[in-house]
Amino acid sequence: LRLLEFATHESLTIRIRAFESLAVLSYWDHITSEAFFIEITPNTSMLVVLDAIVTEQDQSLRIFAVRVLGAFVRAGLHIKELSRFIDEDNGVDLAKSIAKLACSTCRSVSQVDCMQTLLAITYIDSNTLDAVAEHCIPMLAEWAQKGSLVEQHLAAEVLMLISGRFDLTSDLIANGA
């Protein structure tokens, strides 16, 4: 796909537009239940997306990449590549990168995108909860009390998963969740 070539282009503007387009196409695949676009993406697309999430400096580009990653994971595509990336000892913590992004962005829809993606990744690798507990409990606690319906649902599900981990329960208690 030509979009993947643009996603690795040297120009930041072109990379942003490429990831925005990938995110929009992934979104339409998701809501129409006819995953045409994301099913034709090659396995190498997962590495392009993961690299953008952990190395790019531009927040909007990273958020678009998180949206694409979420679509891949929810569709069950390129999971081997994701698992391999998570398991590699490359000094990069994908979950931590996304959790920090969720807490640093001021747009609530972007926070929701990040948390939905983290939740989806949690079902592949439960160690994702470590990063969520470290960075996102205060935000999730606020969502549980004052958030939109979607935010409350996400908070409830993620906090429930964290409470099921005895090693993370103290983080919930310490943060008042």
Short mmCIF file of C-alpha atoms in Angstrom, two decimals:
data_model
loop_
_atom_site.label_atom_id
_atom_site.label_comp_id
_atom_site.label_asym_id
_atom_site.label_seq_id
_atom_site.Cartn_x
_atom_site.Cartn_y
_atom_site.Cartn_z
CA LEU A 1 0.00 0.00 0.00
CA ARG A 2 1.24 3.40 -0.92
CA LEU A 3 0.00 4.85 2.39
CA LEU A 4 2.58 2.76 4.23
CA GLU A 5 5.31 4.32 2.12
CA PHE A 6 3.98 7.77 3.00
CA ALA A 7 3.83 6.77 6.68
CA THR A 8 7.62 6.45 6.65
CA HIS A 9 8.28 9.53 4.49
CA GLU A 10 10.92 12.01 5.66
CA SER A 11 8.40 14.89 5.78
CA LEU A 12 6.46 15.10 9.05
CA THR A 13 3.42 16.60 7.30
CA ILE A 14 3.24 13.69 4.87
CA ARG A 15 3.65 11.15 7.69
CA ILE A 16 0.84 12.81 9.68
CA ARG A 17 -1.52 12.79 6.68
CA ALA A 18 -0.66 9.17 5.92
CA PHE A 19 -1.41 8.04 9.48
CA GLU A 20 -4.56 10.13 9.53
CA SER A 21 -5.72 8.37 6.36
CA LEU A 22 -4.79 4.96 7.78
CA ALA A 23 -6.76 5.78 10.95
CA VAL A 24 -9.84 6.88 8.98
CA LEU A 25 -9.78 3.78 6.78
CA SER A 26 -9.31 1.55 9.84
CA TYR A 27 -12.21 3.29 11.57
CA TRP A 28 -14.57 2.72 8.64
CA ASP A 29 -13.51 -0.92 8.51
CA HIS A 30 -14.32 -1.22 12.19
CA ILE A 31 -17.78 0.35 12.14
CA THR A 32 -18.96 -1.29 8.93
CA SER A 33 -17.91 -4.77 10.10
CA GLU A 34 -16.42 -5.35 6.68
CA ALA A 35 -12.72 -5.19 7.45
CA PHE A 36 -11.61 -4.76 3.87
CA PHE A 37 -8.82 -2.23 4.28
CA ILE A 38 -7.06 -3.56 7.34
CA GLU A 39 -7.23 -7.13 6.09
CA ILE A 40 -5.21 -6.27 3.00
CA THR A 41 -2.44 -4.56 4.95
CA PRO A 42 0.81 -6.52 4.94
CA ASN A 43 2.40 -7.81 8.15
CA THR A 44 5.05 -5.11 7.88
CA SER A 45 2.41 -2.45 8.53
CA MET A 46 2.31 -3.41 12.22
CA LEU A 47 5.99 -2.54 12.61
CA VAL A 48 5.47 0.82 10.89
CA VAL A 49 2.62 1.61 13.28
CA LEU A 50 4.51 0.46 16.38
CA ASP A 51 7.59 2.42 15.38
CA ALA A 52 5.51 5.57 14.98
CA ILE A 53 3.95 5.15 18.42
CA VAL A 54 7.24 4.75 20.26
CA THR A 55 9.57 7.03 18.27
CA GLU A 56 7.62 9.91 16.73
CA GLN A 57 7.60 13.24 18.54
CA ASP A 58 4.39 14.62 17.04
CA GLN A 59 1.46 13.81 19.32
CA SER A 60 -1.23 13.85 16.64
CA LEU A 61 0.74 11.39 14.49
CA ARG A 62 1.19 9.10 17.49
CA ILE A 63 -2.53 9.22 18.27
CA PHE A 64 -3.42 8.32 14.68
CA ALA A 65 -0.97 5.41 14.93
CA VAL A 66 -2.58 4.29 18.21
CA ARG A 67 -5.98 4.30 16.48
CA VAL A 68 -4.61 2.09 13.69
CA LEU A 69 -3.00 -0.25 16.23
CA GLY A 70 -6.31 -0.52 18.07
CA ALA A 71 -8.08 -1.44 14.84
CA PHE A 72 -5.48 -4.12 14.06
CA VAL A 73 -5.74 -5.63 17.54
CA ARG A 74 -9.55 -5.60 17.63
CA ALA A 75 -9.60 -7.27 14.20
CA GLY A 76 -7.06 -9.84 15.36
CA LEU A 77 -4.59 -8.90 12.62
CA HIS A 78 -0.80 -8.89 12.78
CA ILE A 79 -0.89 -10.14 16.40
CA LYS A 80 2.27 -12.23 15.94
CA GLU A 81 4.19 -9.09 14.99
CA LEU A 82 2.76 -7.22 17.96
CA SER A 83 3.62 -10.04 20.37
CA ARG A 84 7.13 -10.26 18.96
CA PHE A 85 7.59 -6.49 19.38
CA ILE A 86 6.34 -6.61 22.98
CA ASP A 87 8.56 -9.59 23.82
CA GLU A 88 11.72 -8.14 22.27
CA ASP A 89 14.21 -6.71 24.70
CA ASN A 90 14.64 -3.48 22.73
CA GLY A 91 14.32 -1.04 25.61
CA VAL A 92 10.93 0.13 24.34
CA ASP A 93 7.78 -0.23 26.40
CA LEU A 94 4.81 0.09 24.05
CA ALA A 95 2.21 0.09 26.80
CA LYS A 96 4.06 2.77 28.73
CA SER A 97 4.31 4.94 25.60
CA ILE A 98 0.57 4.70 25.00
CA ALA A 99 -0.30 5.19 28.68
CA LYS A 100 1.83 8.34 28.88
CA LEU A 101 0.26 9.58 25.65
CA ALA A 102 -3.22 9.00 27.10
CA CYS A 103 -2.39 11.10 30.15
CA SER A 104 -0.57 13.87 28.29
CA THR A 105 -3.10 14.63 25.58
CA CYS A 106 -5.84 17.10 26.41
CA ARG A 107 -8.40 15.77 23.91
CA SER A 108 -10.77 13.37 25.62
CA VAL A 109 -11.43 11.43 22.39
CA SER A 110 -7.70 10.80 22.06
CA GLN A 111 -7.52 9.63 25.67
CA VAL A 112 -10.37 7.22 24.94
CA ASP A 113 -8.59 5.96 21.80
CA CYS A 114 -5.44 5.29 23.81
CA MET A 115 -7.32 3.51 26.60
CA GLN A 116 -9.34 1.39 24.16
CA THR A 117 -6.11 0.32 22.49
CA LEU A 118 -4.46 -0.43 25.85
CA LEU A 119 -7.49 -2.47 26.85
CA ALA A 120 -7.31 -4.48 23.61
CA ILE A 121 -3.57 -5.07 24.09
CA THR A 122 -4.21 -6.19 27.67
CA TYR A 123 -6.05 -9.24 26.36
CA ILE A 124 -2.89 -10.16 24.41
CA ASP A 125 -0.37 -9.28 27.14
CA SER A 126 -1.64 -8.73 30.68
CA ASN A 127 1.62 -6.97 31.58
CA THR A 128 0.13 -3.97 29.78
CA LEU A 129 -1.74 -3.33 33.01
CA ASP A 130 1.55 -2.44 34.75
CA ALA A 131 1.91 0.69 32.61
CA VAL A 132 -1.77 1.53 32.92
CA ALA A 133 -1.59 1.26 36.70
CA GLU A 134 1.56 3.35 36.85
CA HIS A 135 0.28 6.21 34.69
CA CYS A 136 -3.49 6.15 34.26
CA ILE A 137 -5.23 5.32 37.54
CA PRO A 138 -5.97 8.96 38.48
CA MET A 139 -7.48 9.62 35.04
CA LEU A 140 -9.51 6.40 35.19
CA ALA A 141 -10.76 7.23 38.69
CA GLU A 142 -11.92 10.62 37.45
CA TRP A 143 -13.62 9.01 34.46
CA ALA A 144 -15.41 6.55 36.76
CA GLN A 145 -16.87 9.46 38.73
CA LYS A 146 -17.40 12.22 36.18
CA GLY A 147 -16.72 10.82 32.72
CA SER A 148 -18.95 10.27 29.74
CA LEU A 149 -20.71 6.94 29.37
CA VAL A 150 -17.87 5.60 27.22
CA GLU A 151 -15.22 6.86 29.66
CA GLN A 152 -17.08 5.31 32.62
CA HIS A 153 -17.37 1.98 30.82
CA LEU A 154 -13.66 1.96 29.91
CA ALA A 155 -12.68 2.99 33.44
CA ALA A 156 -14.81 0.27 34.98
CA GLU A 157 -13.39 -2.44 32.73
CA VAL A 158 -9.75 -1.38 33.08
CA LEU A 159 -9.98 -0.82 36.85
CA MET A 160 -11.64 -4.24 37.20
CA LEU A 161 -8.73 -5.85 35.34
CA ILE A 162 -6.21 -4.00 37.49
CA SER A 163 -8.02 -5.03 40.69
CA GLY A 164 -7.71 -8.65 39.58
CA ARG A 165 -3.93 -8.37 39.75
CA PHE A 166 -2.83 -8.69 43.38
CA ASP A 167 0.47 -6.96 42.60
CA LEU A 168 -1.36 -3.87 41.28
CA THR A 169 -4.18 -3.60 43.85
CA SER A 170 -2.04 -1.39 46.10
CA ASP A 171 -1.76 1.13 43.23
CA LEU A 172 -5.55 1.35 43.10
CA ILE A 173 -5.76 1.93 46.83
CA ALA A 174 -2.91 4.47 46.84
CA ASN A 175 -4.55 6.49 44.07
CA GLY A 176 -8.01 6.41 45.64
CA ALA A 177 -9.64 4.45 42.83
#
